[in-house]
Amino acid sequence: MKIVITGGAGFIGSNLAHALAQRAEVSDIRVVDDLSTGSKDNLVGAGVHLVEGSVLDGPLLDRAFRGADVIVHLAAVPSVSRSVADPLTSHHANATGTLMVLEAARRAGDVHVIAASSSSVYGANTHLPKHEELRPAPLSPYAVGKLAAESYLAAYHHCYELPVLPFRFFNVYGPRQPAGHDYAAVVPAWINAVTTGQQVLVHGDGLQSRDFTYVETVCRVLAEAVLRKVVSADPVNLAYGTRTSLGELITELEAVLGTPIEPRHLPPRPGDVRHSHAENSRLRSLFPAVEPVPLREGLERTVEWF
Ligand code: NAD
């Protein structure tokens, strides 16, 4: 199989590239990435071909998609707070970028498109757990872009019979997730803070909760979706229904790192949702064989990588 991963030099994409490179069924992996947040270093040893450039470049996509069997579209400006600071850049990369990928897939023909949406689309809809039939209520430009992206996938399935699969990722963490920048996710940001002697910063009261998913779990699902060409026009939550408050995450990290953590609380950030917890019966029915890596084990492996 020939696979293209957009955003493949980033955190999740590079983990997927390394995972797929081990599979006998996969003969060729191409990565399309503008290296805006991703890095070539993430791909060392994966044996992939990097096509450096933007998903907003149609001719570049045409070249990269030629002969591909599956496209895993992960390229995005993947941050709620960055989208609040700069909504247009977020929209171009996330919504228009997805449309560009779908158009290039349609031109290429006979290709399956798997794409990353986000739990942030549930936004202001406070119902828990989050199941896919809930009314989306985006709270940030990022969430709007992701809702547009997954809606485009469904539309391309209906209008052009393009085989698609939109996943709603929850909070993914693990090796190769960068820390030490303004938009870093909590797990790497906090591990980095503790291991470099800085204070752990918590936006809000710490009672907000997330469904943390280890990146290897995500890649197990993505790899199966690629190899079995699983199709669904409806979005699929990709998380395993473990609800962890940020306070509980700190307790877990204290155990894993073997040190007490005294966080400093900052005001809540605009655009952030309060609670996020997946209902995943759709995922379980499509991918019954995948077992998730538990939070403690995932945190241990992430700390080892640091
Ligand atoms: P990441 O920033 O590590 O990866 C995104 C990659 O896309 C980077 O390598 C970046 O250089 C590339 N990119 C950005 N704009 C591009 C463009 N215009 N053209 C080509 N490449 C471009 O982020 P990630 O955490 O690996 O996220 C991967 C996907 O998963 C994104 O679509 C993100 O929105 C989604 N997602 C992630 C999480 C999470 O918890 N990490 C949660 C929900 C959804």
mmCIF file of C-alpha atoms and ligand atoms in Angstrom:
data_model
loop_
_atom_site.group_PDB
_atom_site.id
_atom_site.type_symbol
_atom_site.label_atom_id
_atom_site.label_comp_id
_atom_site.label_asym_id
_atom_site.label_seq_id
_atom_site.Cartn_x
_atom_site.Cartn_y
_atom_site.Cartn_z
ATOM 1 C CA MET A 1 0.000 0.000 0.000
ATOM 2 C CA LYS A 2 1.051 3.564 -0.679
ATOM 3 C CA ILE A 3 0.169 5.948 2.128
ATOM 4 C CA VAL A 4 0.349 9.744 2.326
ATOM 5 C CA ILE A 5 0.369 11.393 5.749
ATOM 6 C CA THR A 6 -0.224 15.153 5.713
ATOM 7 C CA GLY A 7 1.228 16.724 8.835
ATOM 8 C CA GLY A 8 3.364 13.599 9.098
ATOM 9 C CA ALA A 9 6.361 15.447 10.554
ATOM 10 C CA GLY A 10 4.273 16.459 13.569
ATOM 11 C CA PHE A 11 3.586 14.670 16.826
ATOM 12 C CA ILE A 12 0.813 12.226 15.880
ATOM 13 C CA GLY A 13 1.793 11.997 12.199
ATOM 14 C CA SER A 14 5.388 10.995 12.885
ATOM 15 C CA ASN A 15 4.318 8.376 15.421
ATOM 16 C CA LEU A 16 1.969 6.997 12.749
ATOM 17 C CA ALA A 17 4.723 7.060 10.112
ATOM 18 C CA HIS A 18 7.021 5.016 12.383
ATOM 19 C CA ALA A 19 4.177 2.580 13.179
ATOM 20 C CA LEU A 20 3.157 2.088 9.528
ATOM 21 C CA ALA A 21 6.779 1.677 8.433
ATOM 22 C CA GLN A 22 6.810 -1.587 10.449
ATOM 23 C CA ARG A 23 3.871 -3.039 8.529
ATOM 24 C CA ALA A 24 4.592 -5.482 5.710
ATOM 25 C CA GLU A 25 1.499 -4.320 3.786
ATOM 26 C CA VAL A 26 2.922 -0.778 3.465
ATOM 27 C CA SER A 27 5.433 -0.259 0.651
ATOM 28 C CA ASP A 28 5.620 3.530 0.456
ATOM 29 C CA ILE A 29 4.974 6.368 2.931
ATOM 30 C CA ARG A 30 4.976 9.970 1.779
ATOM 31 C CA VAL A 31 4.708 12.859 4.221
ATOM 32 C CA VAL A 32 3.387 16.276 3.181
ATOM 33 C CA ASP A 33 4.387 18.851 5.778
ATOM 34 C CA ASP A 34 5.323 22.546 5.769
ATOM 35 C CA LEU A 35 7.364 22.001 8.965
ATOM 36 C CA SER A 36 5.572 24.912 10.665
ATOM 37 C CA THR A 37 5.253 22.964 13.936
ATOM 38 C CA GLY A 38 6.614 19.591 12.769
ATOM 39 C CA SER A 39 10.248 18.619 12.366
ATOM 40 C CA LYS A 40 12.372 16.445 10.069
ATOM 41 C CA ASP A 41 13.984 14.981 13.191
ATOM 42 C CA ASN A 42 10.680 13.271 14.032
ATOM 43 C CA LEU A 43 11.003 11.197 10.850
ATOM 44 C CA VAL A 44 14.582 9.989 11.275
ATOM 45 C CA GLY A 45 14.631 6.211 10.819
ATOM 46 C CA ALA A 46 11.058 5.943 9.498
ATOM 47 C CA GLY A 47 12.179 5.604 5.851
ATOM 48 C CA VAL A 48 9.537 7.995 4.552
ATOM 49 C CA HIS A 49 9.702 10.404 1.648
ATOM 50 C CA LEU A 50 9.129 14.003 2.817
ATOM 51 C CA VAL A 51 7.349 16.364 0.409
ATOM 52 C CA GLU A 52 8.033 19.702 2.043
ATOM 53 C CA GLY A 53 5.230 22.199 1.468
ATOM 54 C CA SER A 54 1.714 23.227 2.354
ATOM 55 C CA VAL A 55 -1.594 21.443 1.942
ATOM 56 C CA LEU A 56 -2.734 24.786 0.521
ATOM 57 C CA ASP A 57 -0.577 24.054 -2.579
ATOM 58 C CA GLY A 58 -2.784 22.075 -5.023
ATOM 59 C CA PRO A 59 -0.073 21.048 -7.537
ATOM 60 C CA LEU A 60 2.162 19.843 -4.690
ATOM 61 C CA LEU A 61 -0.731 17.713 -3.397
ATOM 62 C CA ASP A 62 -1.309 16.309 -6.897
ATOM 63 C CA ARG A 63 2.307 15.164 -7.031
ATOM 64 C CA ALA A 64 2.242 13.729 -3.516
ATOM 65 C CA PHE A 65 -1.095 11.899 -3.938
ATOM 66 C CA ARG A 66 -0.235 10.231 -7.273
ATOM 67 C CA GLY A 67 -0.760 6.459 -6.936
ATOM 68 C CA ALA A 68 -1.706 6.693 -3.226
ATOM 69 C CA ASP A 69 -4.141 4.198 -1.716
ATOM 70 C CA VAL A 70 -4.833 6.063 1.530
ATOM 71 C CA ILE A 71 -4.350 9.652 2.693
ATOM 72 C CA VAL A 72 -4.208 10.317 6.414
ATOM 73 C CA HIS A 73 -4.839 14.044 6.722
ATOM 74 C CA LEU A 74 -3.379 15.360 9.983
ATOM 75 C CA ALA A 75 -1.884 18.695 8.856
ATOM 76 C CA ALA A 76 -3.349 21.571 10.857
ATOM 77 C CA VAL A 77 -2.553 24.476 13.115
ATOM 78 C CA PRO A 78 -3.560 22.337 16.069
ATOM 79 C CA SER A 79 -4.200 24.751 18.912
ATOM 80 C CA VAL A 80 -7.325 26.338 20.393
ATOM 81 C CA SER A 81 -5.413 29.282 21.855
ATOM 82 C CA ARG A 82 -3.494 29.903 18.618
ATOM 83 C CA SER A 83 -6.795 30.024 16.751
ATOM 84 C CA VAL A 84 -8.117 32.574 19.234
ATOM 85 C CA ALA A 85 -4.992 34.702 18.669
ATOM 86 C CA ASP A 86 -5.003 34.232 14.866
ATOM 87 C CA PRO A 87 -8.317 32.873 13.514
ATOM 88 C CA LEU A 88 -7.542 33.371 9.822
ATOM 89 C CA THR A 89 -4.325 31.339 9.836
ATOM 90 C CA SER A 90 -6.161 28.607 11.719
ATOM 91 C CA HIS A 91 -9.036 28.661 9.219
ATOM 92 C CA HIS A 92 -6.747 28.567 6.168
ATOM 93 C CA ALA A 93 -4.746 25.587 7.436
ATOM 94 C CA ASN A 94 -7.576 23.637 9.043
ATOM 95 C CA ALA A 95 -10.713 24.250 6.968
ATOM 96 C CA THR A 96 -9.365 25.386 3.572
ATOM 97 C CA GLY A 97 -6.436 22.954 3.912
ATOM 98 C CA THR A 98 -8.881 20.052 4.313
ATOM 99 C CA LEU A 99 -10.877 21.189 1.297
ATOM 100 C CA MET A 100 -7.654 21.341 -0.731
ATOM 101 C CA VAL A 101 -6.774 17.791 0.373
ATOM 102 C CA LEU A 102 -10.247 16.529 -0.584
ATOM 103 C CA GLU A 103 -10.106 18.219 -3.976
ATOM 104 C CA ALA A 104 -6.687 16.703 -4.667
ATOM 105 C CA ALA A 105 -8.000 13.299 -3.505
ATOM 106 C CA ARG A 106 -10.922 13.645 -5.915
ATOM 107 C CA ARG A 107 -8.555 14.497 -8.751
ATOM 108 C CA ALA A 108 -6.281 11.569 -7.837
ATOM 109 C CA GLY A 109 -9.267 9.164 -7.750
ATOM 110 C CA ASP A 110 -9.538 5.772 -6.072
ATOM 111 C CA VAL A 111 -8.139 6.927 -2.752
ATOM 112 C CA HIS A 112 -9.401 6.695 0.828
ATOM 113 C CA VAL A 113 -9.187 9.784 3.092
ATOM 114 C CA ILE A 114 -8.872 9.539 6.872
ATOM 115 C CA ALA A 115 -8.774 12.873 8.718
ATOM 116 C CA ALA A 116 -8.354 14.327 12.189
ATOM 117 C CA SER A 117 -11.180 16.340 13.659
ATOM 118 C CA SER A 118 -11.340 17.180 17.337
ATOM 119 C CA SER A 119 -13.429 16.784 20.481
ATOM 120 C CA SER A 120 -13.434 20.590 20.614
ATOM 121 C CA VAL A 121 -16.395 20.544 18.183
ATOM 122 C CA TYR A 122 -18.644 19.598 21.154
ATOM 123 C CA GLY A 123 -17.624 22.900 22.787
ATOM 124 C CA ALA A 124 -20.493 24.507 24.687
ATOM 125 C CA ASN A 125 -22.629 21.361 24.552
ATOM 126 C CA THR A 126 -22.167 20.262 28.167
ATOM 127 C CA HIS A 127 -23.779 16.815 27.828
ATOM 128 C CA LEU A 128 -21.482 14.015 29.068
ATOM 129 C CA PRO A 129 -20.174 11.688 27.849
ATOM 130 C CA LYS A 130 -19.718 13.178 24.393
ATOM 131 C CA HIS A 131 -21.361 10.973 21.782
ATOM 132 C CA GLU A 132 -21.192 11.707 18.087
ATOM 133 C CA GLU A 133 -24.918 12.473 17.724
ATOM 134 C CA LEU A 134 -24.676 15.456 20.100
ATOM 135 C CA ARG A 135 -25.207 18.887 18.582
ATOM 136 C CA PRO A 136 -21.770 20.443 17.977
ATOM 137 C CA ALA A 137 -21.293 23.860 19.598
ATOM 138 C CA PRO A 138 -17.789 25.157 18.802
ATOM 139 C CA LEU A 139 -16.304 27.645 21.264
ATOM 140 C CA SER A 140 -13.193 28.595 19.297
ATOM 141 C CA PRO A 141 -12.151 29.284 15.704
ATOM 142 C CA TYR A 142 -10.143 26.027 15.886
ATOM 143 C CA ALA A 143 -13.305 24.052 16.682
ATOM 144 C CA VAL A 144 -15.203 25.799 13.869
ATOM 145 C CA GLY A 145 -12.453 24.848 11.411
ATOM 146 C CA LYS A 146 -12.490 21.221 12.557
ATOM 147 C CA LEU A 147 -16.289 21.038 12.261
ATOM 148 C CA ALA A 148 -16.023 22.474 8.744
ATOM 149 C CA ALA A 149 -13.301 19.935 7.925
ATOM 150 C CA GLU A 150 -15.294 16.896 9.037
ATOM 151 C CA SER A 151 -18.429 18.281 7.344
ATOM 152 C CA TYR A 152 -16.469 18.576 4.092
ATOM 153 C CA LEU A 153 -15.451 14.926 4.425
ATOM 154 C CA ALA A 154 -19.103 13.890 4.797
ATOM 155 C CA ALA A 155 -20.088 16.098 1.843
ATOM 156 C CA TYR A 156 -17.377 14.587 -0.384
ATOM 157 C CA HIS A 157 -18.563 11.127 0.577
ATOM 158 C CA HIS A 158 -22.146 11.987 -0.357
ATOM 159 C CA CYS A 159 -21.450 14.074 -3.478
ATOM 160 C CA TYR A 160 -18.493 12.173 -4.981
ATOM 161 C CA GLU A 161 -18.596 8.783 -3.190
ATOM 162 C CA LEU A 162 -15.136 9.457 -1.799
ATOM 163 C CA PRO A 163 -14.383 6.858 0.905
ATOM 164 C CA VAL A 164 -13.719 8.892 4.068
ATOM 165 C CA LEU A 165 -13.275 8.495 7.812
ATOM 166 C CA PRO A 166 -13.280 11.559 10.102
ATOM 167 C CA PHE A 167 -11.973 10.897 13.618
ATOM 168 C CA ARG A 168 -12.561 13.207 16.567
ATOM 169 C CA PHE A 169 -9.342 13.008 18.555
ATOM 170 C CA PHE A 170 -9.510 13.919 22.232
ATOM 171 C CA ASN A 171 -6.386 14.921 24.204
ATOM 172 C CA VAL A 172 -3.560 12.930 22.672
ATOM 173 C CA TYR A 173 -0.217 12.778 24.500
ATOM 174 C CA GLY A 174 3.045 10.866 24.240
ATOM 175 C CA PRO A 175 6.560 10.868 22.778
ATOM 176 C CA ARG A 176 7.459 13.581 20.203
ATOM 177 C CA GLN A 177 4.810 15.983 21.521
ATOM 178 C CA PRO A 178 6.684 19.253 21.905
ATOM 179 C CA ALA A 179 6.933 21.224 25.144
ATOM 180 C CA GLY A 180 8.409 24.589 25.956
ATOM 181 C CA HIS A 181 6.336 26.779 23.632
ATOM 182 C CA ASP A 182 3.294 28.978 24.307
ATOM 183 C CA TYR A 183 0.796 26.532 22.822
ATOM 184 C CA ALA A 184 2.183 23.313 24.323
ATOM 185 C CA ALA A 185 -0.365 20.731 25.500
ATOM 186 C CA VAL A 186 -0.576 20.097 29.257
ATOM 187 C CA VAL A 187 1.189 16.728 29.453
ATOM 188 C CA PRO A 188 4.464 17.773 27.757
ATOM 189 C CA ALA A 189 4.279 21.286 29.221
ATOM 190 C CA TRP A 190 4.008 19.965 32.765
ATOM 191 C CA ILE A 191 6.598 17.190 32.400
ATOM 192 C CA ASN A 192 8.964 19.751 30.923
ATOM 193 C CA ALA A 193 8.254 22.216 33.751
ATOM 194 C CA VAL A 194 8.930 19.641 36.473
ATOM 195 C CA THR A 195 12.067 18.214 34.843
ATOM 196 C CA THR A 196 13.560 21.680 34.236
ATOM 197 C CA GLY A 197 12.709 23.059 37.687
ATOM 198 C CA GLN A 198 9.952 25.440 36.555
ATOM 199 C CA GLN A 199 6.516 25.885 38.056
ATOM 200 C CA VAL A 200 3.557 23.932 36.669
ATOM 201 C CA LEU A 201 0.936 26.405 35.417
ATOM 202 C CA VAL A 202 -2.760 25.436 35.509
ATOM 203 C CA HIS A 203 -5.307 27.549 33.656
ATOM 204 C CA GLY A 204 -8.478 27.611 35.786
ATOM 205 C CA ASP A 205 -9.272 25.656 38.963
ATOM 206 C CA GLY A 206 -7.859 22.297 37.759
ATOM 207 C CA LEU A 207 -11.253 20.595 38.084
ATOM 208 C CA GLN A 208 -11.767 20.648 34.314
ATOM 209 C CA SER A 209 -11.376 17.182 32.839
ATOM 210 C CA ARG A 210 -10.046 15.586 29.685
ATOM 211 C CA ASP A 211 -10.073 12.160 28.026
ATOM 212 C CA PHE A 212 -6.316 11.669 27.628
ATOM 213 C CA THR A 213 -5.350 9.183 24.907
ATOM 214 C CA TYR A 214 -1.830 7.825 24.493
ATOM 215 C CA VAL A 215 -0.483 8.387 20.998
ATOM 216 C CA GLU A 216 0.246 4.695 20.434
ATOM 217 C CA THR A 217 -3.440 3.955 21.031
ATOM 218 C CA VAL A 218 -4.363 6.550 18.411
ATOM 219 C CA CYS A 219 -1.836 5.061 15.983
ATOM 220 C CA ARG A 220 -3.144 1.532 16.544
ATOM 221 C CA VAL A 221 -6.605 2.720 15.479
ATOM 222 C CA LEU A 222 -5.265 4.786 12.564
ATOM 223 C CA ALA A 223 -3.105 1.913 11.295
ATOM 224 C CA GLU A 224 -6.075 -0.448 11.356
ATOM 225 C CA ALA A 225 -8.236 2.150 9.624
ATOM 226 C CA VAL A 226 -5.568 2.471 6.910
ATOM 227 C CA LEU A 227 -4.965 -1.235 6.402
ATOM 228 C CA ARG A 228 -8.649 -2.243 6.451
ATOM 229 C CA LYS A 229 -9.756 0.972 4.646
ATOM 230 C CA VAL A 230 -12.520 1.577 7.185
ATOM 231 C CA VAL A 231 -15.144 4.015 5.867
ATOM 232 C CA SER A 232 -17.618 6.185 7.773
ATOM 233 C CA ALA A 233 -19.085 9.503 6.666
ATOM 234 C CA ASP A 234 -20.125 10.041 10.289
ATOM 235 C CA PRO A 235 -17.402 11.178 12.691
ATOM 236 C CA VAL A 236 -15.909 8.668 15.126
ATOM 237 C CA ASN A 237 -14.694 9.635 18.613
ATOM 238 C CA LEU A 238 -11.148 8.360 19.107
ATOM 239 C CA ALA A 239 -10.754 8.045 22.875
ATOM 240 C CA TYR A 240 -11.435 5.385 25.471
ATOM 241 C CA GLY A 241 -13.747 7.108 27.920
ATOM 242 C CA THR A 242 -11.350 7.804 30.771
ATOM 243 C CA ARG A 243 -12.137 11.133 32.376
ATOM 244 C CA THR A 244 -9.217 12.681 34.232
ATOM 245 C CA SER A 245 -9.297 16.116 35.871
ATOM 246 C CA LEU A 246 -6.185 18.249 35.590
ATOM 247 C CA GLY A 247 -5.779 17.895 39.362
ATOM 248 C CA GLU A 248 -5.825 14.092 38.980
ATOM 249 C CA LEU A 249 -3.313 14.350 36.148
ATOM 250 C CA ILE A 250 -0.977 16.219 38.495
ATOM 251 C CA THR A 251 -1.353 13.404 41.064
ATOM 252 C CA GLU A 252 -0.510 10.833 38.351
ATOM 253 C CA LEU A 253 2.529 12.854 37.276
ATOM 254 C CA GLU A 254 3.695 13.163 40.885
ATOM 255 C CA ALA A 255 3.654 9.350 41.110
ATOM 256 C CA VAL A 256 5.401 8.836 37.767
ATOM 257 C CA LEU A 257 8.012 11.560 38.296
ATOM 258 C CA GLY A 258 8.449 10.749 42.002
ATOM 259 C CA THR A 259 8.222 14.370 43.105
ATOM 260 C CA PRO A 260 5.530 16.619 44.620
ATOM 261 C CA ILE A 261 4.097 19.281 42.292
ATOM 262 C CA GLU A 262 2.868 22.669 43.575
ATOM 263 C CA PRO A 263 1.002 24.200 40.635
ATOM 264 C CA ARG A 264 0.285 27.891 40.145
ATOM 265 C CA HIS A 265 -3.232 28.693 38.954
ATOM 266 C CA LEU A 266 -3.850 31.214 36.182
ATOM 267 C CA PRO A 267 -7.192 32.519 34.857
ATOM 268 C CA PRO A 268 -9.087 30.120 32.565
ATOM 269 C CA ARG A 269 -8.345 30.514 28.847
ATOM 270 C CA PRO A 270 -11.025 31.669 26.402
ATOM 271 C CA GLY A 271 -12.158 28.918 24.035
ATOM 272 C CA ASP A 272 -11.274 26.047 26.404
ATOM 273 C CA VAL A 273 -14.067 23.577 27.175
ATOM 274 C CA ARG A 274 -14.813 22.558 30.771
ATOM 275 C CA HIS A 275 -15.165 18.778 30.504
ATOM 276 C CA SER A 276 -14.327 16.326 27.766
ATOM 277 C CA HIS A 277 -15.151 12.636 28.030
ATOM 278 C CA ALA A 278 -15.791 10.351 25.070
ATOM 279 C CA GLU A 279 -18.564 7.867 24.496
ATOM 280 C CA ASN A 280 -16.870 5.391 22.175
ATOM 281 C CA SER A 281 -19.293 2.645 21.150
ATOM 282 C CA ARG A 282 -18.887 3.637 17.472
ATOM 283 C CA LEU A 283 -15.094 3.303 17.788
ATOM 284 C CA ARG A 284 -15.423 -0.029 19.620
ATOM 285 C CA SER A 285 -17.730 -1.450 16.969
ATOM 286 C CA LEU A 286 -15.437 -0.390 14.099
ATOM 287 C CA PHE A 287 -12.176 -1.358 15.860
ATOM 288 C CA PRO A 288 -13.075 -4.132 18.338
ATOM 289 C CA ALA A 289 -9.522 -5.511 18.507
ATOM 290 C CA VAL A 290 -7.772 -2.298 19.596
ATOM 291 C CA GLU A 291 -6.942 -2.047 23.284
ATOM 292 C CA PRO A 292 -5.853 1.331 24.703
ATOM 293 C CA VAL A 293 -2.638 1.965 26.627
ATOM 294 C CA PRO A 294 -3.663 2.924 30.218
ATOM 295 C CA LEU A 295 -2.921 6.489 31.430
ATOM 296 C CA ARG A 296 -0.250 5.540 34.000
ATOM 297 C CA GLU A 297 1.678 3.419 31.468
ATOM 298 C CA GLY A 298 1.354 6.115 28.798
ATOM 299 C CA LEU A 299 2.673 8.774 31.178
ATOM 300 C CA GLU A 300 5.587 6.531 32.198
ATOM 301 C CA ARG A 301 6.545 6.005 28.554
ATOM 302 C CA THR A 302 6.197 9.731 27.838
ATOM 303 C CA VAL A 303 8.444 10.636 30.769
ATOM 304 C CA GLU A 304 11.032 8.068 29.573
ATOM 305 C CA TRP A 305 11.102 9.798 26.190
ATOM 306 C CA PHE A 306 11.790 13.252 27.688
HETATM 307 P P1 NAD B 1 1.401 18.836 15.258
HETATM 308 O O1 NAD B 1 1.477 20.338 15.259
HETATM 309 O O2 NAD B 1 2.504 18.100 15.906
HETATM 310 O O3 NAD B 1 1.202 18.304 13.785
HETATM 311 C C1 NAD B 1 0.606 19.064 12.760
HETATM 312 C C2 NAD B 1 1.545 19.016 11.575
HETATM 313 O O4 NAD B 1 0.929 19.726 10.492
HETATM 314 C C3 NAD B 1 2.892 19.682 11.835
HETATM 315 O O5 NAD B 1 3.932 18.808 11.446
HETATM 316 C C4 NAD B 1 2.862 20.945 10.979
HETATM 317 O O6 NAD B 1 4.149 21.316 10.537
HETATM 318 C C5 NAD B 1 1.943 20.510 9.861
HETATM 319 N N1 NAD B 1 1.258 21.603 9.180
HETATM 320 C C6 NAD B 1 0.610 22.672 9.718
HETATM 321 N N2 NAD B 1 0.086 23.443 8.754
HETATM 322 C C7 NAD B 1 0.382 22.830 7.576
HETATM 323 C C8 NAD B 1 0.114 23.124 6.221
HETATM 324 N N3 NAD B 1 -0.597 24.219 5.867
HETATM 325 N N4 NAD B 1 0.581 22.291 5.262
HETATM 326 C C9 NAD B 1 1.294 21.177 5.602
HETATM 327 N N5 NAD B 1 1.596 20.855 6.863
HETATM 328 C C10 NAD B 1 1.139 21.671 7.840
HETATM 329 O O7 NAD B 1 -0.008 18.451 15.931
HETATM 330 P P2 NAD B 1 -0.613 17.027 16.311
HETATM 331 O O8 NAD B 1 -0.930 17.086 17.749
HETATM 332 O O9 NAD B 1 0.227 15.925 15.787
HETATM 333 O O10 NAD B 1 -1.998 17.079 15.526
HETATM 334 C C11 NAD B 1 -2.272 16.279 14.381
HETATM 335 C C12 NAD B 1 -3.735 16.439 14.029
HETATM 336 O O11 NAD B 1 -4.564 15.968 15.088
HETATM 337 C C13 NAD B 1 -4.163 17.884 13.774
HETATM 338 O O12 NAD B 1 -5.099 17.903 12.715
HETATM 339 C C14 NAD B 1 -4.840 18.280 15.061
HETATM 340 O O13 NAD B 1 -5.773 19.322 14.892
HETATM 341 C C15 NAD B 1 -5.501 16.969 15.447
HETATM 342 N N6 NAD B 1 -5.799 16.852 16.867
HETATM 343 C C16 NAD B 1 -4.783 16.711 17.766
HETATM 344 C C17 NAD B 1 -5.098 16.581 19.122
HETATM 345 C C18 NAD B 1 -4.006 16.392 20.149
HETATM 346 O O14 NAD B 1 -4.357 16.226 21.321
HETATM 347 N N7 NAD B 1 -2.735 16.404 19.791
HETATM 348 C C19 NAD B 1 -6.432 16.626 19.549
HETATM 349 C C20 NAD B 1 -7.426 16.799 18.589
HETATM 350 C C21 NAD B 1 -7.118 16.873 17.252
#
